[in-house]
Short mmCIF file of C-alpha atoms and ligand atoms in Angstrom, two decimals:
data_model
loop_
_atom_site.label_atom_id
_atom_site.label_comp_id
_atom_site.label_asym_id
_atom_site.label_seq_id
_atom_site.Cartn_x
_atom_site.Cartn_y
_atom_site.Cartn_z
CA MET A 1 -31.13 -32.80 23.34
CA GLY A 2 -31.94 -35.80 25.51
CA ILE A 3 -30.71 -34.05 28.63
CA HIS A 4 -33.60 -35.38 30.69
CA ASP A 5 -32.89 -39.03 29.92
CA ALA A 6 -31.61 -41.38 32.58
CA PRO A 7 -27.87 -40.90 33.03
CA ILE A 8 -25.37 -43.33 31.49
CA THR A 9 -22.71 -44.76 33.77
CA ILE A 10 -19.86 -43.21 31.77
CA GLU A 11 -17.44 -43.50 34.70
CA GLU A 12 -17.96 -47.25 34.97
CA ILE A 13 -17.68 -47.75 31.21
CA GLU A 14 -14.42 -45.80 31.03
CA LYS A 15 -12.95 -47.61 34.03
CA ASN A 16 -13.88 -50.95 32.51
CA ILE A 17 -12.18 -50.11 29.21
CA VAL A 18 -8.96 -49.03 30.98
CA GLU A 19 -8.88 -52.00 33.34
CA THR A 20 -9.47 -54.40 30.44
CA ALA A 21 -6.64 -52.71 28.50
CA PHE A 22 -4.25 -53.20 31.42
CA SER A 23 -5.32 -56.74 32.25
CA GLU A 24 -5.12 -57.85 28.59
CA GLY A 25 -1.65 -56.29 28.28
CA TYR A 26 -2.63 -53.69 25.67
CA VAL A 27 -1.05 -50.86 27.69
CA LYS A 28 2.67 -51.06 27.05
CA PRO A 29 5.39 -48.48 27.67
CA GLN A 30 6.37 -46.56 24.55
CA ILE A 31 10.13 -46.74 24.83
CA GLU A 32 11.32 -45.98 21.30
CA ILE A 33 10.79 -42.22 21.43
CA PRO A 34 12.99 -39.99 19.22
CA ARG A 35 14.66 -37.55 21.64
CA THR A 36 15.59 -33.89 21.45
CA HIS A 37 18.30 -32.52 23.75
CA LYS A 38 15.86 -30.01 25.30
CA LYS A 39 15.00 -30.44 28.96
CA VAL A 40 11.78 -29.62 30.80
CA ALA A 41 11.28 -29.41 34.56
CA VAL A 42 7.82 -30.04 35.94
CA VAL A 43 7.47 -28.89 39.54
CA GLY A 44 4.63 -30.76 41.23
CA SER A 45 3.49 -34.30 40.47
CA GLY A 46 -0.28 -34.01 40.83
CA PRO A 47 -2.52 -34.83 37.86
CA SER A 48 -1.66 -31.60 36.03
CA GLY A 49 2.11 -32.11 36.39
CA LEU A 50 1.84 -35.80 35.45
CA ALA A 51 -0.29 -35.04 32.36
CA ALA A 52 2.13 -32.34 31.18
CA ALA A 53 5.18 -34.54 31.85
CA ASP A 54 3.66 -37.54 30.05
CA GLN A 55 2.80 -35.54 26.95
CA LEU A 56 6.15 -33.72 26.71
CA ASN A 57 8.05 -36.96 27.26
CA LYS A 58 6.14 -38.60 24.42
CA MET A 59 7.04 -35.58 22.24
CA GLY A 60 10.72 -36.42 22.87
CA TYR A 61 11.70 -33.87 25.52
CA ARG A 62 13.78 -34.93 28.51
CA VAL A 63 11.39 -34.43 31.41
CA SER A 64 12.15 -34.31 35.13
CA VAL A 65 9.30 -34.16 37.66
CA PHE A 66 10.16 -32.62 41.04
CA GLU A 67 7.95 -33.45 44.02
CA ARG A 68 8.41 -32.28 47.60
CA ASP A 69 6.45 -35.21 49.04
CA SER A 70 8.07 -38.60 49.42
CA GLU A 71 5.96 -40.07 46.60
CA ALA A 72 4.62 -38.71 43.32
CA GLY A 73 0.92 -38.16 42.64
CA GLY A 74 -0.04 -34.92 44.43
CA LEU A 75 -3.59 -35.03 45.78
CA LEU A 76 -4.20 -38.31 43.92
CA ARG A 77 -1.60 -39.81 46.27
CA PHE A 78 -1.99 -37.93 49.54
CA GLY A 79 -5.38 -36.16 49.38
CA ILE A 80 -8.02 -38.48 47.93
CA PRO A 81 -8.46 -41.52 50.23
CA ASP A 82 -7.92 -45.10 49.07
CA PHE A 83 -11.61 -45.90 49.32
CA LYS A 84 -12.16 -43.42 46.45
CA LEU A 85 -8.96 -44.01 44.50
CA ASP A 86 -6.82 -47.11 44.93
CA LYS A 87 -3.19 -45.96 45.00
CA LYS A 88 -2.18 -48.93 42.85
CA ILE A 89 -3.85 -47.12 39.96
CA VAL A 90 -1.75 -44.00 40.53
CA GLN A 91 1.45 -46.00 40.97
CA ARG A 92 0.74 -48.08 37.85
CA ARG A 93 0.66 -44.89 35.74
CA ILE A 94 3.79 -43.46 37.38
CA ASN A 95 5.66 -46.74 36.77
CA LEU A 96 4.64 -46.62 33.13
CA MET A 97 5.91 -43.04 32.83
CA LYS A 98 9.21 -44.05 34.46
CA GLU A 99 9.63 -46.89 31.98
CA GLU A 100 8.97 -44.40 29.20
CA GLY A 101 11.79 -42.17 30.39
CA VAL A 102 10.27 -39.56 32.73
CA ILE A 103 12.66 -38.88 35.61
CA PHE A 104 10.93 -38.53 38.99
CA LYS A 105 12.66 -36.61 41.76
CA PRO A 106 10.56 -37.08 44.93
CA GLY A 107 11.45 -35.54 48.27
CA ILE A 108 12.77 -32.34 46.67
CA GLU A 109 11.07 -29.03 47.39
CA VAL A 110 12.12 -26.74 44.59
CA GLY A 111 13.11 -23.37 46.03
CA VAL A 112 14.32 -25.05 49.23
CA ASP A 113 16.22 -28.27 48.41
CA TYR A 114 16.90 -27.30 44.80
CA SER A 115 17.57 -23.64 44.06
CA VAL A 116 15.65 -21.58 41.53
CA GLU A 117 19.01 -20.65 39.96
CA GLU A 118 19.74 -24.32 39.27
CA LEU A 119 16.22 -24.80 37.98
CA GLU A 120 16.49 -21.91 35.55
CA ARG A 121 20.03 -22.87 34.50
CA ASN A 122 19.39 -26.60 33.96
CA PHE A 123 16.10 -26.55 32.07
CA ASP A 124 14.88 -25.04 28.79
CA ALA A 125 11.31 -24.77 30.08
CA ILE A 126 9.73 -25.01 33.52
CA ILE A 127 6.15 -25.91 34.40
CA LEU A 128 4.78 -24.92 37.78
CA ALA A 129 2.07 -27.46 38.67
CA LEU A 130 2.14 -26.65 42.37
CA GLY A 131 -1.51 -27.16 43.29
CA CYS A 132 -3.77 -24.85 45.30
CA THR A 133 -2.56 -25.86 48.71
CA VAL A 134 -3.26 -23.00 51.15
CA PRO A 135 -6.38 -23.97 53.13
CA ARG A 136 -9.02 -21.51 54.35
CA ASP A 137 -8.64 -21.12 58.12
CA LEU A 138 -11.24 -20.36 60.79
CA PRO A 139 -9.72 -17.59 62.92
CA ILE A 140 -12.14 -17.72 65.86
CA PRO A 141 -11.14 -17.73 69.56
CA ASN A 142 -9.21 -20.82 70.76
CA ARG A 143 -8.20 -21.85 67.25
CA ASP A 144 -5.06 -23.23 68.95
CA ALA A 145 -7.06 -25.90 70.84
CA LYS A 146 -5.45 -29.36 70.57
CA GLY A 147 -7.68 -31.34 68.24
CA VAL A 148 -8.38 -28.67 65.61
CA TYR A 149 -6.77 -29.62 62.30
CA PHE A 150 -6.95 -28.74 58.65
CA ALA A 151 -8.67 -31.55 56.76
CA MET A 152 -5.55 -32.17 54.69
CA GLU A 153 -3.44 -32.79 57.82
CA PHE A 154 -5.80 -35.64 58.64
CA LEU A 155 -6.24 -37.01 55.12
CA LYS A 156 -2.56 -36.87 54.22
CA GLN A 157 -1.56 -38.71 57.36
CA SER A 158 -4.29 -41.28 56.89
CA ASN A 159 -3.21 -41.87 53.28
CA LYS A 160 0.35 -42.42 54.46
CA ARG A 161 -0.74 -44.80 57.21
CA VAL A 162 -2.89 -46.87 54.84
CA SER A 163 0.08 -47.14 52.44
CA GLY A 164 2.58 -47.91 55.20
CA ILE A 165 4.54 -44.69 54.58
CA PRO A 166 6.16 -43.31 57.77
CA TYR A 167 5.12 -39.85 58.98
CA SER A 168 6.70 -37.61 61.56
CA GLU A 169 3.71 -35.50 62.63
CA ASP A 170 1.68 -36.18 65.82
CA LYS A 171 -0.76 -39.02 65.25
CA ILE A 172 -4.29 -37.94 64.28
CA TYR A 173 -6.58 -40.92 64.77
CA VAL A 174 -10.27 -40.60 65.61
CA GLU A 175 -11.20 -44.05 66.93
CA ASP A 176 -13.96 -43.58 69.55
CA LYS A 177 -13.79 -39.77 69.11
CA LYS A 178 -16.57 -37.26 68.54
CA VAL A 179 -15.65 -35.70 65.22
CA LEU A 180 -16.86 -32.35 63.89
CA ILE A 181 -16.24 -31.54 60.24
CA ILE A 182 -16.56 -27.86 59.43
CA GLY A 183 -17.37 -27.39 55.75
CA GLY A 184 -19.75 -29.26 53.48
CA SER A 185 -17.26 -29.89 50.69
CA TYR A 186 -15.96 -33.07 49.07
CA THR A 187 -12.90 -32.76 51.27
CA GLY A 188 -15.26 -32.83 54.25
CA SER A 189 -16.94 -35.91 52.83
CA ASP A 190 -13.53 -37.62 52.57
CA CYS A 191 -12.96 -36.79 56.25
CA ILE A 192 -16.29 -38.51 57.04
CA GLY A 193 -15.34 -41.68 55.14
CA THR A 194 -11.92 -41.75 56.80
CA SER A 195 -13.37 -41.09 60.28
CA ASN A 196 -15.86 -43.93 59.85
CA ARG A 197 -13.06 -46.28 58.84
CA GLN A 198 -11.07 -45.29 61.92
CA GLY A 199 -14.07 -46.04 64.16
CA ALA A 200 -15.22 -42.55 65.20
CA ARG A 201 -17.95 -42.58 67.84
CA GLN A 202 -19.92 -39.71 66.32
CA ILE A 203 -19.54 -37.63 63.16
CA LEU A 204 -21.22 -34.30 62.49
CA GLN A 205 -20.64 -32.24 59.35
CA ILE A 206 -21.74 -28.62 59.47
CA GLU A 207 -21.95 -25.99 56.76
CA ILE A 208 -22.64 -22.25 56.99
CA MET A 209 -24.59 -22.16 53.70
CA PRO A 210 -28.19 -23.40 53.40
CA MET A 211 -28.85 -26.98 52.33
CA PRO A 212 -28.65 -26.96 48.52
CA PRO A 213 -31.73 -28.00 46.54
CA LYS A 214 -31.94 -31.62 45.39
CA GLN A 215 -32.52 -30.49 41.81
CA ARG A 216 -31.59 -27.46 39.69
CA ASP A 217 -33.55 -24.31 40.53
CA GLU A 218 -33.91 -20.98 38.72
CA THR A 219 -30.46 -19.85 39.89
CA MET A 220 -28.68 -22.68 38.03
CA PRO A 221 -30.32 -23.48 34.70
CA TRP A 222 -28.52 -25.95 32.43
CA PRO A 223 -25.63 -25.74 31.44
CA ILE A 224 -24.50 -23.87 34.59
CA PHE A 225 -22.73 -26.24 36.99
CA PRO A 226 -25.51 -27.43 39.33
CA MET A 227 -24.86 -26.59 42.98
CA ILE A 228 -27.25 -29.28 44.18
CA LEU A 229 -27.19 -31.42 47.29
CA LYS A 230 -24.51 -34.07 47.05
CA THR A 231 -24.77 -37.16 49.15
CA THR A 232 -21.68 -39.30 48.75
CA SER A 233 -21.10 -42.89 49.74
CA SER A 234 -19.23 -41.49 52.76
CA HIS A 235 -22.37 -39.67 53.89
CA GLN A 236 -24.38 -42.84 53.36
CA GLU A 237 -21.94 -44.78 55.53
CA GLY A 238 -23.06 -42.68 58.47
CA CYS A 239 -22.91 -39.13 59.76
CA GLU A 240 -25.15 -36.28 60.75
CA ARG A 241 -25.31 -33.17 58.55
CA LYS A 242 -26.45 -29.67 59.50
CA TRP A 243 -26.66 -26.51 57.43
CA MET A 244 -26.73 -22.78 58.26
CA ILE A 245 -24.43 -23.14 61.26
CA ASN A 246 -21.81 -20.51 62.07
CA CYS A 247 -18.94 -21.36 64.44
CA LYS A 248 -18.20 -18.65 67.01
CA GLU A 249 -15.56 -20.11 69.28
CA PHE A 250 -13.63 -23.33 69.93
CA LEU A 251 -13.91 -24.47 73.55
CA LYS A 252 -11.00 -26.16 75.30
CA ASP A 253 -10.46 -27.87 78.64
CA ASP A 254 -7.80 -26.85 81.17
CA LYS A 255 -5.20 -28.96 79.30
CA GLY A 256 -5.86 -27.11 76.05
CA ASN A 257 -7.77 -30.00 74.44
CA LEU A 258 -10.77 -29.26 72.24
CA LYS A 259 -14.02 -30.09 74.00
CA GLY A 260 -16.59 -28.34 71.84
CA VAL A 261 -17.58 -25.48 69.58
CA LYS A 262 -19.89 -22.59 70.37
CA ALA A 263 -22.11 -22.04 67.32
CA THR A 264 -25.22 -20.22 66.17
CA GLU A 265 -27.84 -20.81 63.53
CA VAL A 266 -27.95 -18.29 60.68
CA GLU A 267 -30.44 -17.07 58.11
CA TRP A 268 -29.41 -16.20 54.54
CA MET A 269 -30.69 -13.42 52.30
CA ARG A 270 -30.79 -13.65 48.50
CA GLY A 271 -29.62 -10.88 46.15
CA PRO A 272 -32.53 -9.18 44.28
CA VAL A 273 -31.20 -9.85 40.77
CA THR A 274 -29.16 -13.06 40.89
CA LYS A 275 -31.37 -14.69 43.54
CA ARG A 276 -28.22 -16.14 45.00
CA TYR A 277 -27.43 -16.09 48.70
CA THR A 278 -25.42 -12.96 49.41
CA SER A 279 -25.44 -12.31 53.18
CA PHE A 280 -26.51 -13.85 56.44
CA VAL A 281 -27.61 -12.84 59.93
CA GLU A 282 -27.44 -14.86 63.10
CA LYS A 283 -30.78 -16.11 64.37
CA PRO A 284 -31.51 -14.49 67.75
CA ASP A 285 -31.13 -16.78 70.79
CA SER A 286 -29.90 -19.66 68.63
CA GLU A 287 -26.50 -20.15 70.26
CA PHE A 288 -25.66 -23.76 71.13
CA ILE A 289 -22.67 -25.96 71.95
CA ILE A 290 -21.42 -28.78 69.71
CA ASP A 291 -19.74 -31.44 71.80
CA CYS A 292 -16.62 -32.75 70.00
CA ASP A 293 -13.03 -33.96 70.60
CA VAL A 294 -11.69 -33.32 67.11
CA ALA A 295 -12.57 -30.69 64.49
CA PHE A 296 -11.46 -30.81 60.86
CA LEU A 297 -11.49 -27.59 58.86
CA ALA A 298 -12.68 -28.45 55.36
CA MET A 299 -13.62 -25.02 54.06
CA GLY A 300 -11.79 -25.05 50.76
CA PHE A 301 -8.43 -23.79 49.57
CA LEU A 302 -7.49 -20.17 48.99
CA HIS A 303 -4.64 -20.18 46.48
CA VAL A 304 -1.23 -21.54 45.51
CA GLN A 305 1.50 -21.27 48.16
CA HIS A 306 3.31 -17.97 47.63
CA THR A 307 6.19 -18.41 50.03
CA GLY A 308 9.28 -20.16 48.66
CA LEU A 309 9.32 -20.95 44.97
CA VAL A 310 6.66 -18.53 43.67
CA GLU A 311 8.18 -15.56 45.51
CA SER A 312 11.74 -16.53 44.57
CA LEU A 313 10.82 -16.78 40.90
CA ASP A 314 8.84 -13.51 41.17
CA ILE A 315 5.81 -14.95 39.37
CA GLN A 316 2.89 -12.56 39.03
CA LEU A 317 -0.44 -13.55 40.57
CA ASN A 318 -3.93 -13.18 39.17
CA PRO A 319 -6.73 -11.44 41.15
CA ARG A 320 -7.53 -14.71 42.94
CA LEU A 321 -3.87 -14.89 44.00
CA ASN A 322 -3.08 -17.91 41.84
CA LEU A 323 -0.36 -18.00 39.20
CA ILE A 324 -1.00 -15.85 36.22
CA GLY A 325 -1.00 -17.90 33.09
CA ASN A 326 -2.79 -16.76 30.01
CA GLU A 327 -5.68 -19.15 29.23
CA LEU A 328 -4.27 -19.84 25.77
CA GLU A 329 -0.58 -19.81 26.51
CA TYR A 330 -0.29 -21.03 30.11
CA ARG A 331 2.80 -18.81 30.19
CA THR A 332 3.64 -16.78 33.28
CA ASN A 333 5.25 -13.34 33.29
CA LYS A 334 8.67 -15.02 33.31
CA GLU A 335 10.49 -16.24 30.22
CA LYS A 336 10.26 -20.04 29.80
CA ILE A 337 8.08 -20.53 32.94
CA PHE A 338 4.56 -21.93 32.53
CA ALA A 339 1.79 -22.74 35.02
CA CYS A 340 -1.10 -25.19 35.01
CA GLY A 341 -3.59 -27.04 37.20
CA ASP A 342 -5.01 -25.83 40.50
CA ALA A 343 -2.04 -23.47 40.94
CA ARG A 344 -3.36 -21.52 37.94
CA ARG A 345 -7.14 -22.03 37.89
CA GLY A 346 -7.69 -22.39 41.65
CA GLN A 347 -9.10 -25.35 43.55
CA SER A 348 -10.77 -27.58 40.97
CA LEU A 349 -11.11 -31.17 39.78
CA VAL A 350 -8.80 -33.92 38.53
CA VAL A 351 -10.24 -33.79 35.00
CA TRP A 352 -9.48 -30.08 34.80
CA ALA A 353 -5.96 -30.63 36.11
CA ILE A 354 -5.28 -33.27 33.43
CA SER A 355 -6.75 -31.08 30.71
CA GLU A 356 -4.66 -28.10 31.88
CA GLY A 357 -1.49 -30.21 31.97
CA ARG A 358 -2.05 -31.39 28.41
CA ARG A 359 -2.84 -27.95 27.03
CA CYS A 360 0.11 -26.47 28.89
CA ALA A 361 2.38 -29.15 27.37
CA GLU A 362 1.24 -28.12 23.87
CA GLN A 363 2.21 -24.52 24.64
CA VAL A 364 5.58 -25.56 26.06
CA ASP A 365 6.22 -27.58 22.90
CA ALA A 366 5.32 -24.58 20.71
CA TYR A 367 7.69 -22.39 22.76
CA LEU A 368 10.56 -24.91 22.67
CA GLN A 369 10.25 -25.36 18.92
CA LYS A 370 10.86 -21.63 18.48
CA ILE A 371 13.99 -21.26 20.62
C1 FAD B 1 -9.29 -34.19 49.89
C2 FAD B 1 -9.51 -33.92 48.43
C3 FAD B 1 -10.32 -34.76 47.70
C4 FAD B 1 -10.53 -34.52 46.35
N1 FAD B 1 -11.35 -35.37 45.68
C5 FAD B 1 -11.53 -35.17 44.35
C6 FAD B 1 -12.34 -36.05 43.60
O1 FAD B 1 -12.90 -37.00 44.13
N2 FAD B 1 -12.48 -35.83 42.26
C7 FAD B 1 -11.86 -34.78 41.63
O2 FAD B 1 -11.99 -34.62 40.42
N3 FAD B 1 -11.10 -33.91 42.33
C8 FAD B 1 -10.92 -34.08 43.66
N4 FAD B 1 -10.15 -33.20 44.37
C9 FAD B 1 -9.47 -32.09 43.65
C10 FAD B 1 -8.23 -32.62 42.89
O3 FAD B 1 -7.52 -33.50 43.70
C11 FAD B 1 -7.35 -31.44 42.45
O4 FAD B 1 -8.12 -30.55 41.65
C12 FAD B 1 -6.15 -31.91 41.63
O5 FAD B 1 -5.37 -32.85 42.34
C13 FAD B 1 -5.24 -30.72 41.25
O6 FAD B 1 -4.12 -31.22 40.57
P1 FAD B 1 -2.77 -30.38 40.49
O7 FAD B 1 -1.82 -31.22 39.73
O8 FAD B 1 -3.03 -29.01 39.96
O9 FAD B 1 -2.28 -30.18 41.99
P2 FAD B 1 -2.00 -31.19 43.20
O10 FAD B 1 -2.66 -32.49 43.01
O11 FAD B 1 -2.31 -30.40 44.42
O12 FAD B 1 -0.42 -31.43 43.12
C14 FAD B 1 0.50 -30.39 43.34
C15 FAD B 1 1.82 -31.01 43.78
O13 FAD B 1 2.84 -30.01 43.76
C16 FAD B 1 3.73 -30.29 44.81
N5 FAD B 1 4.55 -29.09 45.09
C17 FAD B 1 4.09 -27.86 45.43
N6 FAD B 1 5.12 -27.01 45.57
C18 FAD B 1 6.26 -27.71 45.29
C19 FAD B 1 7.64 -27.37 45.26
N7 FAD B 1 8.09 -26.13 45.54
N8 FAD B 1 8.54 -28.34 44.94
C20 FAD B 1 8.12 -29.62 44.64
N9 FAD B 1 6.81 -29.97 44.66
C21 FAD B 1 5.89 -29.04 44.98
C22 FAD B 1 2.81 -30.68 45.95
O14 FAD B 1 3.50 -31.38 46.96
C23 FAD B 1 1.79 -31.53 45.20
O15 FAD B 1 2.16 -32.89 45.21
C24 FAD B 1 -9.92 -33.40 45.72
C25 FAD B 1 -9.12 -32.53 46.47
C26 FAD B 1 -8.92 -32.78 47.82
C27 FAD B 1 -8.07 -31.83 48.62
#
């Protein structure tokens, strides 16, 4: 099967093809599209919403994309930093979609600025591409210390600053600060890259799980997704990493500012059958203090936001508290309402979001052809 051969740089090859297509002028807006009178609302303009909108527009539907942020793109725009994804690439695609007839409505939170009654009245089908935006918190003592933020608060603001977009929140800037990143995820890695660019004095990333193996072991034979150690370019740019650390308490000074974290080392036990890590105990006498001015919580995302739109529309949730949406049909429990992307499958990847958006669009088309 050739699976042990040296990897091919597929990413670079694909990027090169696309960039050549744009620079040579092969990518042109398809404007002459035969139109139906049927209208589709896509709520959320991340990769899943954009993919669904693009496909339905090309099928001839009249598509409006609602976005509560000031610009379209979802996490492509305000999550992933510029050093990983140049925003010109996102904007180039959105401009193309606009020229092709997709109507973008940024700055509108559906369920707040635009009522669900209007939404249901004005559109023949509705796609909820809301993302998986509720972050996992760390409810330990002194969580309210000034300087403890969710990773996305930091990354979103930094993305806005880099693009010259105004923001109203208190400034989070880590120049000359001692930064602690709690969580070993990609989001944590993006916090490292951003902190380095802002001139942080010291960066430590900690993770409660053990350090993953550098290669597949018996718990993850091919083709299971390999949970192996990932060292990104952000890690290589400079930071310290520690595993098997459990945070016990944030420490604050008399003004309420974060000054450290009380932590312990832990030991993990594996389950007898799966051989996966199932539980941990704290190592005796291992308590120590991490000195830091800022802590970013990068421990993953729980589920789609329930308050507002999802509750108002009375959409059923699956056991992981994301939007129900049959794998084949992407349809929710409500007539003419569909769901796709992270809001349906949980926190995932851009490629999955695009694939979901496209497959959801096919199902919306099949539904609209019947009514
Ligand atoms: C920091 C970070 C870095 C990542 N890096 C990578 C990476 O390198 N590679 C990769 O493959 N994946 C990465 N991911 C994951 C990837 O970004 C997501 O899987 C993907 O963006 C999900 O797409 P989506 O369209 O489902 O949702 P999102 O991109 O989350 O978009 C949802 C959109 O819906 C909008 N919205 C929600 N509710 C409403 C409402 N009521 N009205 C109007 N708008 C609403 C939100 O504002 C948001 O813009 C990263 C994620 C994060 C957080």
